[in-house]
Coordinates of C-alpha atoms and ligand atoms in Angstrom, one line a residue:
X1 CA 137.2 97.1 106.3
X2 CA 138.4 98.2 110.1
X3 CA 138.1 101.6 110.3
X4 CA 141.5 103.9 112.1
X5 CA 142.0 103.3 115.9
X6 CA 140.0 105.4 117.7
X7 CA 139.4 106.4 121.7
X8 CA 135.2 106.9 122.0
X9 CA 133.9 108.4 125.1
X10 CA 130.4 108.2 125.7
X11 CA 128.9 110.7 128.0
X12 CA 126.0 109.0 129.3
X13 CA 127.7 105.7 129.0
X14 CA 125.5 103.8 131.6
X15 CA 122.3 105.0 129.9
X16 CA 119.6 103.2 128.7
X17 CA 120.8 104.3 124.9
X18 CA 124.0 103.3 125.0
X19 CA 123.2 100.0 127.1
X20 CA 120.5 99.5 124.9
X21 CA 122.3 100.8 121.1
X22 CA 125.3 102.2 121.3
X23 CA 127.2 99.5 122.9
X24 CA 125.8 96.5 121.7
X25 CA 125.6 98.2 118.3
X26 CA 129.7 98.7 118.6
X27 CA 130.2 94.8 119.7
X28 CA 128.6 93.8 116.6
X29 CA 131.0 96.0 114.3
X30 CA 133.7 94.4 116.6
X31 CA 132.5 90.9 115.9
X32 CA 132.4 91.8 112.0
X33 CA 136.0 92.5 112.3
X34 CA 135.3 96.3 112.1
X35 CA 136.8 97.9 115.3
X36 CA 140.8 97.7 115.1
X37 CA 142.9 96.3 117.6
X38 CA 143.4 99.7 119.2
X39 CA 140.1 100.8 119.3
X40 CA 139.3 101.8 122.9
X41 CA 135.5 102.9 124.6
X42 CA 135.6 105.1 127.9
X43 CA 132.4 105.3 129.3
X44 CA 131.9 108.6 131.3
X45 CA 128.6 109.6 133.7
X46 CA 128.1 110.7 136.6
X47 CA 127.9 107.3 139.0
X48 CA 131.4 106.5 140.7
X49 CA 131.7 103.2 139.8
X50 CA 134.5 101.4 139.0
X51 CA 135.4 99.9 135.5
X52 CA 135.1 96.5 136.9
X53 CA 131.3 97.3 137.5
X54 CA 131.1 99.2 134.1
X55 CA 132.3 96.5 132.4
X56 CA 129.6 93.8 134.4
X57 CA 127.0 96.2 133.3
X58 CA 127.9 96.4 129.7
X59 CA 128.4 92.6 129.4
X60 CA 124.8 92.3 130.7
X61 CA 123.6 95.1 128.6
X62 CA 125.3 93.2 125.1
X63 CA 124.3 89.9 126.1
X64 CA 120.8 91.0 126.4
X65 CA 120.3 93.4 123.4
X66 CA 123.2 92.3 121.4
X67 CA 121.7 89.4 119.3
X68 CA 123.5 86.1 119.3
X69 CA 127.3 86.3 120.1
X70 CA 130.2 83.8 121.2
X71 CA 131.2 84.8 124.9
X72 CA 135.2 84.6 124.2
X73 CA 134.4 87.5 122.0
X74 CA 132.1 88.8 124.2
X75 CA 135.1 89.0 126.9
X76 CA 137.6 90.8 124.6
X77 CA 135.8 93.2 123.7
X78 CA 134.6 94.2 127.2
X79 CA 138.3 94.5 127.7
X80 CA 138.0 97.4 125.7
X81 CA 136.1 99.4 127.4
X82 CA 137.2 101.6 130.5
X83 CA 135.3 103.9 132.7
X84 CA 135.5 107.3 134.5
X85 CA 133.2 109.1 136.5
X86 CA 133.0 112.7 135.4
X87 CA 131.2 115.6 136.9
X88 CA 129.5 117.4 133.9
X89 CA 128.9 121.0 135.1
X90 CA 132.1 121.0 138.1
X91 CA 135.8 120.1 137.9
X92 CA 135.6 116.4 138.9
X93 CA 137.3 113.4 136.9
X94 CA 138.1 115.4 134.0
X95 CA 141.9 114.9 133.9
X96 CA 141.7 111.7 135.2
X97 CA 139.9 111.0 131.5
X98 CA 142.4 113.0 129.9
X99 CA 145.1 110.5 130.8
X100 CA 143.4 107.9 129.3
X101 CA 143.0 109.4 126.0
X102 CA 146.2 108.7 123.5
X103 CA 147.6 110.7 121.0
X104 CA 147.6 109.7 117.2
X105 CA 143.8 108.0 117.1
X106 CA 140.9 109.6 116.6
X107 CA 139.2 111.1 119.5
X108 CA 135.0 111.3 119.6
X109 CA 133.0 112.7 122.0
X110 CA 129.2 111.2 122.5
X111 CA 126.8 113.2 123.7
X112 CA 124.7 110.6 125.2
X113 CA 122.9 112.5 127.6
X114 CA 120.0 115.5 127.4
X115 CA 120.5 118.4 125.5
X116 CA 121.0 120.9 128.6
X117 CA 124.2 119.2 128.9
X118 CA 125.9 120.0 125.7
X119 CA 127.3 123.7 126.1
X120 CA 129.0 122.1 129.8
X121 CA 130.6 119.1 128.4
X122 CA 131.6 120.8 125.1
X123 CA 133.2 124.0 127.4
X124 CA 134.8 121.1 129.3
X125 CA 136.4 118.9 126.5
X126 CA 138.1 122.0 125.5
X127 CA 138.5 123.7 129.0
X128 CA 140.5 120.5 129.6
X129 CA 142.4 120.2 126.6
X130 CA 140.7 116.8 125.8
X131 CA 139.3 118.0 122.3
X132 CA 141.0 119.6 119.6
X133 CA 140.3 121.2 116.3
X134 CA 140.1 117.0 114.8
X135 CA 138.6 115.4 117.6
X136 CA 134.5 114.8 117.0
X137 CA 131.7 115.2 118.6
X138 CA 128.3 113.2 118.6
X139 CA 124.8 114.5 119.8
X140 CA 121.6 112.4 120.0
X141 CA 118.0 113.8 119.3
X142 CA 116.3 115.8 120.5
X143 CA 118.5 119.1 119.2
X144 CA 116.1 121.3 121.0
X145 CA 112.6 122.0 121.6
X146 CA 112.2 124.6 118.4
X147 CA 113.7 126.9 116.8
X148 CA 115.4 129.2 119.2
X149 CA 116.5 126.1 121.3
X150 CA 117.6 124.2 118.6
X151 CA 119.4 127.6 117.3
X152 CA 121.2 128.7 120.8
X153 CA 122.6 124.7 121.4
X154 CA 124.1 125.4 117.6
X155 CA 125.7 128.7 118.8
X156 CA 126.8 126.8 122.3
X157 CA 128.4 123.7 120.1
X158 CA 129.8 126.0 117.4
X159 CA 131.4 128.2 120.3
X160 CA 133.7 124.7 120.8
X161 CA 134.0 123.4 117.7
X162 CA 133.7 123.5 113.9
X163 CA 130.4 122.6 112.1
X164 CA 132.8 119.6 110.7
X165 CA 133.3 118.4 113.6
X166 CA 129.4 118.0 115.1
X167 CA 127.5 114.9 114.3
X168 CA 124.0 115.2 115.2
X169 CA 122.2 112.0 114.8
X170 CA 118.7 111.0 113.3
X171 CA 118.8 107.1 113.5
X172 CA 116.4 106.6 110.4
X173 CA 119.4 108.1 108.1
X174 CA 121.4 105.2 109.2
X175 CA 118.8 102.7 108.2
X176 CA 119.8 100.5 105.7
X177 CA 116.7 101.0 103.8
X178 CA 116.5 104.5 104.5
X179 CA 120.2 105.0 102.3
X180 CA 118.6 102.8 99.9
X181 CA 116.0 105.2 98.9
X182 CA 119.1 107.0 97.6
X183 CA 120.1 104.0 95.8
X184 CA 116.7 103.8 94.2
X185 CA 116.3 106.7 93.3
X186 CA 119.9 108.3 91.7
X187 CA 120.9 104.4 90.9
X188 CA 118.2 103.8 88.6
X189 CA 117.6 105.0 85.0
X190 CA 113.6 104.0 85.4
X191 CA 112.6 106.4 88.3
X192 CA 113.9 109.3 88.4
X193 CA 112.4 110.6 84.8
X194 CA 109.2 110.3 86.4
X195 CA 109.7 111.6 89.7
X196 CA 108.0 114.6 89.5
X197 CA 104.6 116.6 89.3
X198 CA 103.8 115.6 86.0
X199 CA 103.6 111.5 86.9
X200 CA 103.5 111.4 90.2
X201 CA 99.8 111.8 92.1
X202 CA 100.9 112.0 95.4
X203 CA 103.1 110.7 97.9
X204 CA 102.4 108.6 101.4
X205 CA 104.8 108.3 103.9
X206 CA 103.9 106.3 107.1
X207 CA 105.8 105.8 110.3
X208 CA 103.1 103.2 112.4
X209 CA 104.4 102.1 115.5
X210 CA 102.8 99.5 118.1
X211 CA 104.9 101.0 120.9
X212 CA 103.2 102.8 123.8
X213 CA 104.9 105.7 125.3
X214 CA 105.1 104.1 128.6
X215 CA 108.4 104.5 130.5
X216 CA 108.9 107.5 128.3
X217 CA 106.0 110.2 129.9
X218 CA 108.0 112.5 130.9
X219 CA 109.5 113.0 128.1
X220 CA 107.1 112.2 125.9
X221 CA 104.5 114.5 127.1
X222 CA 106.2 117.5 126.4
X223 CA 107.2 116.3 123.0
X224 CA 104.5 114.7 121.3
X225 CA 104.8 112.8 117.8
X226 CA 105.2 116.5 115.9
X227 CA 108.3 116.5 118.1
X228 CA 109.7 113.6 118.6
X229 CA 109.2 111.7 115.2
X230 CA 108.2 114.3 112.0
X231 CA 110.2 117.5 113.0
X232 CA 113.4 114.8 112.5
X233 CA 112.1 111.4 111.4
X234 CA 109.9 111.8 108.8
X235 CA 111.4 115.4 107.5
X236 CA 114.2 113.5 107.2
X237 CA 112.2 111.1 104.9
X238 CA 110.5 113.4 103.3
X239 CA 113.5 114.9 101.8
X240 CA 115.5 111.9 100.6
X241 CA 111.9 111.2 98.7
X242 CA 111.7 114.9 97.1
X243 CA 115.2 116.5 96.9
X244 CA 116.9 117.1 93.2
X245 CA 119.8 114.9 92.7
X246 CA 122.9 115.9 94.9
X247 CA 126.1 115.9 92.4
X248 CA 128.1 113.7 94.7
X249 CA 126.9 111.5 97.5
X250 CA 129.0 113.5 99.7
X251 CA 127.8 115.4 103.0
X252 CA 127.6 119.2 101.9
X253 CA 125.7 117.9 98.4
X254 CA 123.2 115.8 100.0
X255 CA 122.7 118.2 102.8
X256 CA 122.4 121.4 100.5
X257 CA 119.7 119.0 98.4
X258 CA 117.6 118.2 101.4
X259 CA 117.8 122.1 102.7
X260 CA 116.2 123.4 99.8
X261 CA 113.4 120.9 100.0
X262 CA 112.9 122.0 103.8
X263 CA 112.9 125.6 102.7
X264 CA 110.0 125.1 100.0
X265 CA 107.8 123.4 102.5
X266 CA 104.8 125.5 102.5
X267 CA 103.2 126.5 105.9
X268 CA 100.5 124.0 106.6
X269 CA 96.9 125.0 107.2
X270 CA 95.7 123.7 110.2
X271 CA 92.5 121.7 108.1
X272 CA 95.3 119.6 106.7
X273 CA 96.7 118.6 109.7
X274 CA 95.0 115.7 112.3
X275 CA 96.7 115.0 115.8
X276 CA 95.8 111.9 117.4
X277 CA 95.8 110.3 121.3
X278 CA 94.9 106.8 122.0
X279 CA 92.5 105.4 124.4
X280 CA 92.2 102.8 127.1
X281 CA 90.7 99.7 125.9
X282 CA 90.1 96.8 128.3
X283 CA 93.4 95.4 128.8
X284 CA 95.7 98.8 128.8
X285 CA 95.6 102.1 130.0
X286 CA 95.7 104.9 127.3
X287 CA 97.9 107.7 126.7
X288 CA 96.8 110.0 129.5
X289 CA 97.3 107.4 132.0
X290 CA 101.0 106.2 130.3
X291 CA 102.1 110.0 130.7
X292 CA 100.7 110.4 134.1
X293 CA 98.5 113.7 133.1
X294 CA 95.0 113.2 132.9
X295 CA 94.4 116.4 131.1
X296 CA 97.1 116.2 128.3
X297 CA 96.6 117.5 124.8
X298 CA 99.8 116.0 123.4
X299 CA 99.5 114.3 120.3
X300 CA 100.6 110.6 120.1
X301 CA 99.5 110.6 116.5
X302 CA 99.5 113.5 113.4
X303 CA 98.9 113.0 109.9
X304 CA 99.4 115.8 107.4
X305 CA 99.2 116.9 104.2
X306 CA 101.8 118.8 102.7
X307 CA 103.3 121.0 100.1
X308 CA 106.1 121.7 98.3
X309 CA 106.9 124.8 96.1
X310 CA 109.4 124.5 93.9
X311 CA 109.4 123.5 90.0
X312 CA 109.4 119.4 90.6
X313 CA 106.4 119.1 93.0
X314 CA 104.2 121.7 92.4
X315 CA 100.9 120.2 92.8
X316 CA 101.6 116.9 94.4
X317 CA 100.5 116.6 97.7
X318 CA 102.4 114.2 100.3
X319 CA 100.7 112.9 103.1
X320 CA 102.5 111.9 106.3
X321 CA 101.2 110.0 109.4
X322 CA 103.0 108.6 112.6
X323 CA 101.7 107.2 115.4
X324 CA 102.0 105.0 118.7
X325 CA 99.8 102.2 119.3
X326 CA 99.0 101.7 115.8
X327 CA 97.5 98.6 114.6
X328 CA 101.1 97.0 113.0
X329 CA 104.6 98.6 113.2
X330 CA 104.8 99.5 109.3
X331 CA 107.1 102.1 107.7
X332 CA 106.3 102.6 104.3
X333 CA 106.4 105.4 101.3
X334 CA 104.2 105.0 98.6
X335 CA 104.8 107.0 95.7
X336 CA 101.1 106.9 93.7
X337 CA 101.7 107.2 89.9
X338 CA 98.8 109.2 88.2
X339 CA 96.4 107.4 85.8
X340 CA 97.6 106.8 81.9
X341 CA 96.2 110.0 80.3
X342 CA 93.8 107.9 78.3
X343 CA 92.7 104.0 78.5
X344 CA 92.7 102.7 74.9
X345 CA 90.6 99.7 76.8
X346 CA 87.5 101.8 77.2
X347 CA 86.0 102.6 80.5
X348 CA 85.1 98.5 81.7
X349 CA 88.7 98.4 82.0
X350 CA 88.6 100.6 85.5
X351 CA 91.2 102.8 86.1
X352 CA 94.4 101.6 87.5
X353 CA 97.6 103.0 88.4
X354 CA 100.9 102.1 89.7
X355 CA 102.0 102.2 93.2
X356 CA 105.7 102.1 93.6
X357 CA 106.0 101.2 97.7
X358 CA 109.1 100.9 99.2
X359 CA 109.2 99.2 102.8
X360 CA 111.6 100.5 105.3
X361 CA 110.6 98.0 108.2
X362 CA 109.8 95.5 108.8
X363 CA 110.2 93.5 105.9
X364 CA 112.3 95.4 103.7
X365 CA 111.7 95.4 100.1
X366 CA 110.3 97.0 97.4
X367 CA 106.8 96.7 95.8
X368 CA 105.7 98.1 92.2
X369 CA 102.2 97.5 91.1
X370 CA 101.7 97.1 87.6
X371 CA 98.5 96.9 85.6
X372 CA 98.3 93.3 83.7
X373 CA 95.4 91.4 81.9
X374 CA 93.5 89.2 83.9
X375 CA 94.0 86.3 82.7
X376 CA 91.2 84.2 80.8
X377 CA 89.2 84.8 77.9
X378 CA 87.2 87.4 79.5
X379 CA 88.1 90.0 76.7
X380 CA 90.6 92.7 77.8
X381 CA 90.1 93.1 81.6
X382 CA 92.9 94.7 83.8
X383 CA 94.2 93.8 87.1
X384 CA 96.9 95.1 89.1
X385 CA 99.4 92.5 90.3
X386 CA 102.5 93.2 92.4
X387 CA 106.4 93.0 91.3
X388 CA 107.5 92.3 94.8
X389 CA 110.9 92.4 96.1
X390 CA 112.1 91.5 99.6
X391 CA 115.8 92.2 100.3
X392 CA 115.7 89.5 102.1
X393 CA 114.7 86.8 99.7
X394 CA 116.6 88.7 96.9
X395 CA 120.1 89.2 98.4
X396 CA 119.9 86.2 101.1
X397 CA 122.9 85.8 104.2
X398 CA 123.8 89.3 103.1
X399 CA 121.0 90.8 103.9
X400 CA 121.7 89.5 107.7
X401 CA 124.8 90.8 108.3
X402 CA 123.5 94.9 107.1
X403 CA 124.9 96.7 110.5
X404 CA 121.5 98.8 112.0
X405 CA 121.5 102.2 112.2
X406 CA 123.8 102.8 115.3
X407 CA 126.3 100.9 114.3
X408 CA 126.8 102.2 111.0
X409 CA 126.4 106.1 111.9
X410 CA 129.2 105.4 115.3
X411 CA 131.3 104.4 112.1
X412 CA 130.6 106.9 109.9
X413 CA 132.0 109.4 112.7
X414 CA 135.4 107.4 113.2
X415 CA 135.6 107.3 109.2
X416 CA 134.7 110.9 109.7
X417 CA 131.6 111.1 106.9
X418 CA 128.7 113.4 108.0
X419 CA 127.0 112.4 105.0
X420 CA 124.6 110.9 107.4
X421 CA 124.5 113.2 109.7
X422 CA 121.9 116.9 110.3
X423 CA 124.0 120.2 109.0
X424 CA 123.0 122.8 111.7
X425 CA 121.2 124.9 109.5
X426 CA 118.8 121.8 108.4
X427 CA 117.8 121.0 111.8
X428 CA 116.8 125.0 112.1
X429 CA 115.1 124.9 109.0
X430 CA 113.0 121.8 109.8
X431 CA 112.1 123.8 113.2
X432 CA 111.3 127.1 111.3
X433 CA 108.9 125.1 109.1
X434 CA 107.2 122.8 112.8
X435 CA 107.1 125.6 115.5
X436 CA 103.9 127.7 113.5
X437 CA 102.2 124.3 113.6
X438 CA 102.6 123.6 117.5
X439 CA 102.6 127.2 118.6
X440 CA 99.1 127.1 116.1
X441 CA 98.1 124.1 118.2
X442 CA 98.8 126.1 121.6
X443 CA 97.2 129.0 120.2
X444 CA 94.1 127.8 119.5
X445 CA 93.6 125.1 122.6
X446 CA 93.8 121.9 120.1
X447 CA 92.8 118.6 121.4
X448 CA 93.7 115.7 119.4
X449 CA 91.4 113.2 118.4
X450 CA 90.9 110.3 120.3
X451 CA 91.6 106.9 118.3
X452 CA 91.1 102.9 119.3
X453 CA 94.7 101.6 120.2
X454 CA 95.6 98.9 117.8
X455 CA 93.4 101.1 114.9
X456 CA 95.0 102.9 112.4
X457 CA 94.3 106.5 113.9
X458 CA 91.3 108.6 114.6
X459 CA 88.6 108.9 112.0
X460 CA 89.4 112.2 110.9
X461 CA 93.5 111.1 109.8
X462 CA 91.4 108.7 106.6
X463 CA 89.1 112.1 105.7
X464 CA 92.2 113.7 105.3
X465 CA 92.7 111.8 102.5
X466 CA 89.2 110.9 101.6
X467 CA 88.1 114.4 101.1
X468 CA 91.0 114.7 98.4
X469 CA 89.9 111.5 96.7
X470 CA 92.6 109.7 98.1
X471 CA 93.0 106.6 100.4
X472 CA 95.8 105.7 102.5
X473 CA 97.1 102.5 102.2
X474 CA 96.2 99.9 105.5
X475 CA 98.9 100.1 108.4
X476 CA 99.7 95.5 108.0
Ligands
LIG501 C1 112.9 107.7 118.4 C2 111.6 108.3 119.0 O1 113.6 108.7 117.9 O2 112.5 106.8 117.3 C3 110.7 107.1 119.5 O3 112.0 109.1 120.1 C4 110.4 106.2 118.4 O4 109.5 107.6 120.1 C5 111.7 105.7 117.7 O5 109.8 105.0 119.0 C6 111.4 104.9 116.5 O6 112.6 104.3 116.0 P1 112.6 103.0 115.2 O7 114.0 102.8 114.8 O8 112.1 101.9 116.1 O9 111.7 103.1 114.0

């Protein structure tokens, strides 16, 4: 279904995310039949180019991150786009973009450019007269460095426009897979009954990545994976997993749900936490050397254990762990059943218990172990075989055609749903709940763990788990 006509600026617009996602992300939903007629994309930076040379840069930038695609429709939809060269904290080129925004389509505003840049462009679009109390506005991650960062670029945006108005992004909500943990969960009649403390042993939730953080140092360095991946990433995991059913699967439900399961984090003790940093091995240099710092103490890996206080998950640890240069790029939860209270098949049976996994990428799917008898005449022996589901396999060519996360969230704004999207005061609370951990970290000279590149972590990460009696399951 095309969505209304709409005029997109992206600030930032020759950038390596929006060459990279953004755009290519919008020619797919134009080849899909998505974008109206009307729809129009203004890219805006700082580079005087012309929009003959924006247009040559985007073509290359779609034709090389943009999948397969017919170059007739690769051509009309370059014709969409348009270009201006702005000056984000002086005067320049801002009502030349003015006059090429119309009037009766809806107006959004990326933010595709670092967070220091907000309050100017949002004073600006205003200042100008290009926003107005319906027009939207889009900001990428990272929304600040903690708390009182994250809290004074809230008070800059809100100075501008309405919380209704601000979509901040975290990509993993606009996985397909990530939505479909909803679906899983408040879809089903079989889950959700045993969701909770009394059934449930504990939860794992792995974000394994092969990627280095080469290119990225600078960034990177002064981020780490606390930052950059479980403050947004896996918090925002973590609560689609453990929040109470919203009543609607609309944005102020959802978002109240996953706020309260922010708020009953309990502050971690530093024994339950495990930063990593790989090494060199033969053929590549190691994380010191990718961040151009041979003294860093910036974690590329951190696995945790965590709590939750509140009446559904009282007792039920979940363990998280991300990491770069991990043996296989694997994002998983596992939600670990507890053992039947009592095995009628006496203690030669073993104990067994069922593993529901769900597999964000790659492979998509769905796993639930179940405990079977081994076939034979070997008397009642038990084994644990999988009920395995690939979306793939199950839902065939559809499955293909599922838009990735950019593309649906860039959507989502022009239909104007922030179900997707981080309220303000839930990217505060997940900072409230990280900075003790870092500022612990800083406070007490931490140095992560070294671990083997292509392993799955340093040592310590699988006594985490072993000390509990628990195992995490292998990074494949
Ligand atoms: C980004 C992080 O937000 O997410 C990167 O900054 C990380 O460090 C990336 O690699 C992972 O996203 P995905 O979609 O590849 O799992």
């Amino acid at each position: 279904i095309p969505v209304d006509p709409f005029d997109l600026v992206i600030f930032g617009g020759t950038g390596d995310l929006a060459r990279r996602k953004i755009l290519p992300g919008l020619f797919r939903r134009f080849n899909s039949g998505q974008m109206p007629e009307e729809a129009r994309i203004i890219g805006a930076a700082r580079s005087d180019m012309d929009r003959q040379a924006f247009q040559n840069m985007i073509r290359e930038a779609v034709a090389e991150f943009g999948g397969p695609h017919d170059p007739e429709a690769l051509d009309e939809f370059i014709g969409r786009l348009d270009y201006v060269a702005v000056d984000a904290m002086g005067d320049g080129g801002w009502e030349d973009l003015k006059s090429k925004l119309r009037e009766g389509v809806v107006r959004a505003f990326y933010f595709s450019v670092g967070p220091s840049l907000f309050g100017a462009l949002a004073e600006r679009l205003r200042g100008f007269g290009l926003a107005d109390d319906d027009s939207r506005v889009v900001v990428e991650k990272p929304f600040g460095h903690d708390l009182a960062s994250a809290r004074a670029l809230n008070v800059t945006l809100r100075e501008h426009f309405h919380e209704e108005q601000i979509y901040r992004i975290d990509h993993y909500l606009g996985k397909e897979t990530v939505q479909n943990l909803m679906a899983v969960r408040f879809g089903n009649m079989l889950f959700e009954p045993l969701w909770n403390a009394q059934y449930v042993d504990h939860i794992q939730i792995t974000v394994a990545e092969t990627v280095d953080v080469g290119g990225r140092g600078g960034y990177y360095d002064k981020s780490g994976a606390m930052r950059d991946m479980v403050q947004n990433h896996l918090m925002q995991l973590l609560c689609l997993i453990a929040m109470e059913p919203p009543a609607r699967f609309e944005p102020d439900s959802v978002r109240d749900e996953k706020l309260k399961v922010i708020r009953a984090l309990d502050p971690v003790d530093y024994h339950q936490i495990v930063r990593g940093q790989y090494e060199a091995d033969d053929s590549q240099p190691g994380y010191r050397a990718h961040v151009d710092n041979p003294r860093s103490t910036t974690e590329s890996f951190v696995a945790m254990k965590l709590s939750i206080s509140n009446w559904r998950w009282a007792g039920t640890p979940f363990y998280l762990r991300t990491g770069k240069k991990l043996r296989a790029r694997a994002s998983e939860i596992a939600v670990v059943f507890k053992d039947a209270p009592h095995s009628i098949f006496g203690p030669e049976a073993g104990t067994h218990r069922n593993v529901l996994t769900i597999r964000l990428q790659p492979n998509e799917g769905m796993t639930l172990g179940v405990t079977i008898k081994e076939p034979g005449p070997g008397g009642m022996r038990l084994i644990d075989v999988p009920l395995d589901m690939s979306f793939a396999d199950a839902l065939g060519p559809d499955a293909e055609d599922v838009p990735d996360a950019y593309e649906r969230l860039i959507m989502d704004v022009i239909r104007g749903n922030q179900t997707l999207f981080m309220r303000g005061d839930e990217v505060e609370a997940a900072w409230a709940w990280t900075d003790p951990i870092i500022e612990g970290w800083t406070a007490r000279g931490d140095v992560p763990k070294p671990y083997d590149a292509g392993s799955s972590g340093p040592e310590d990460a699988l006594m985490l788990m072993h000390k509990d009696g628990r195992k995490w399951r292998d990074i494949r």
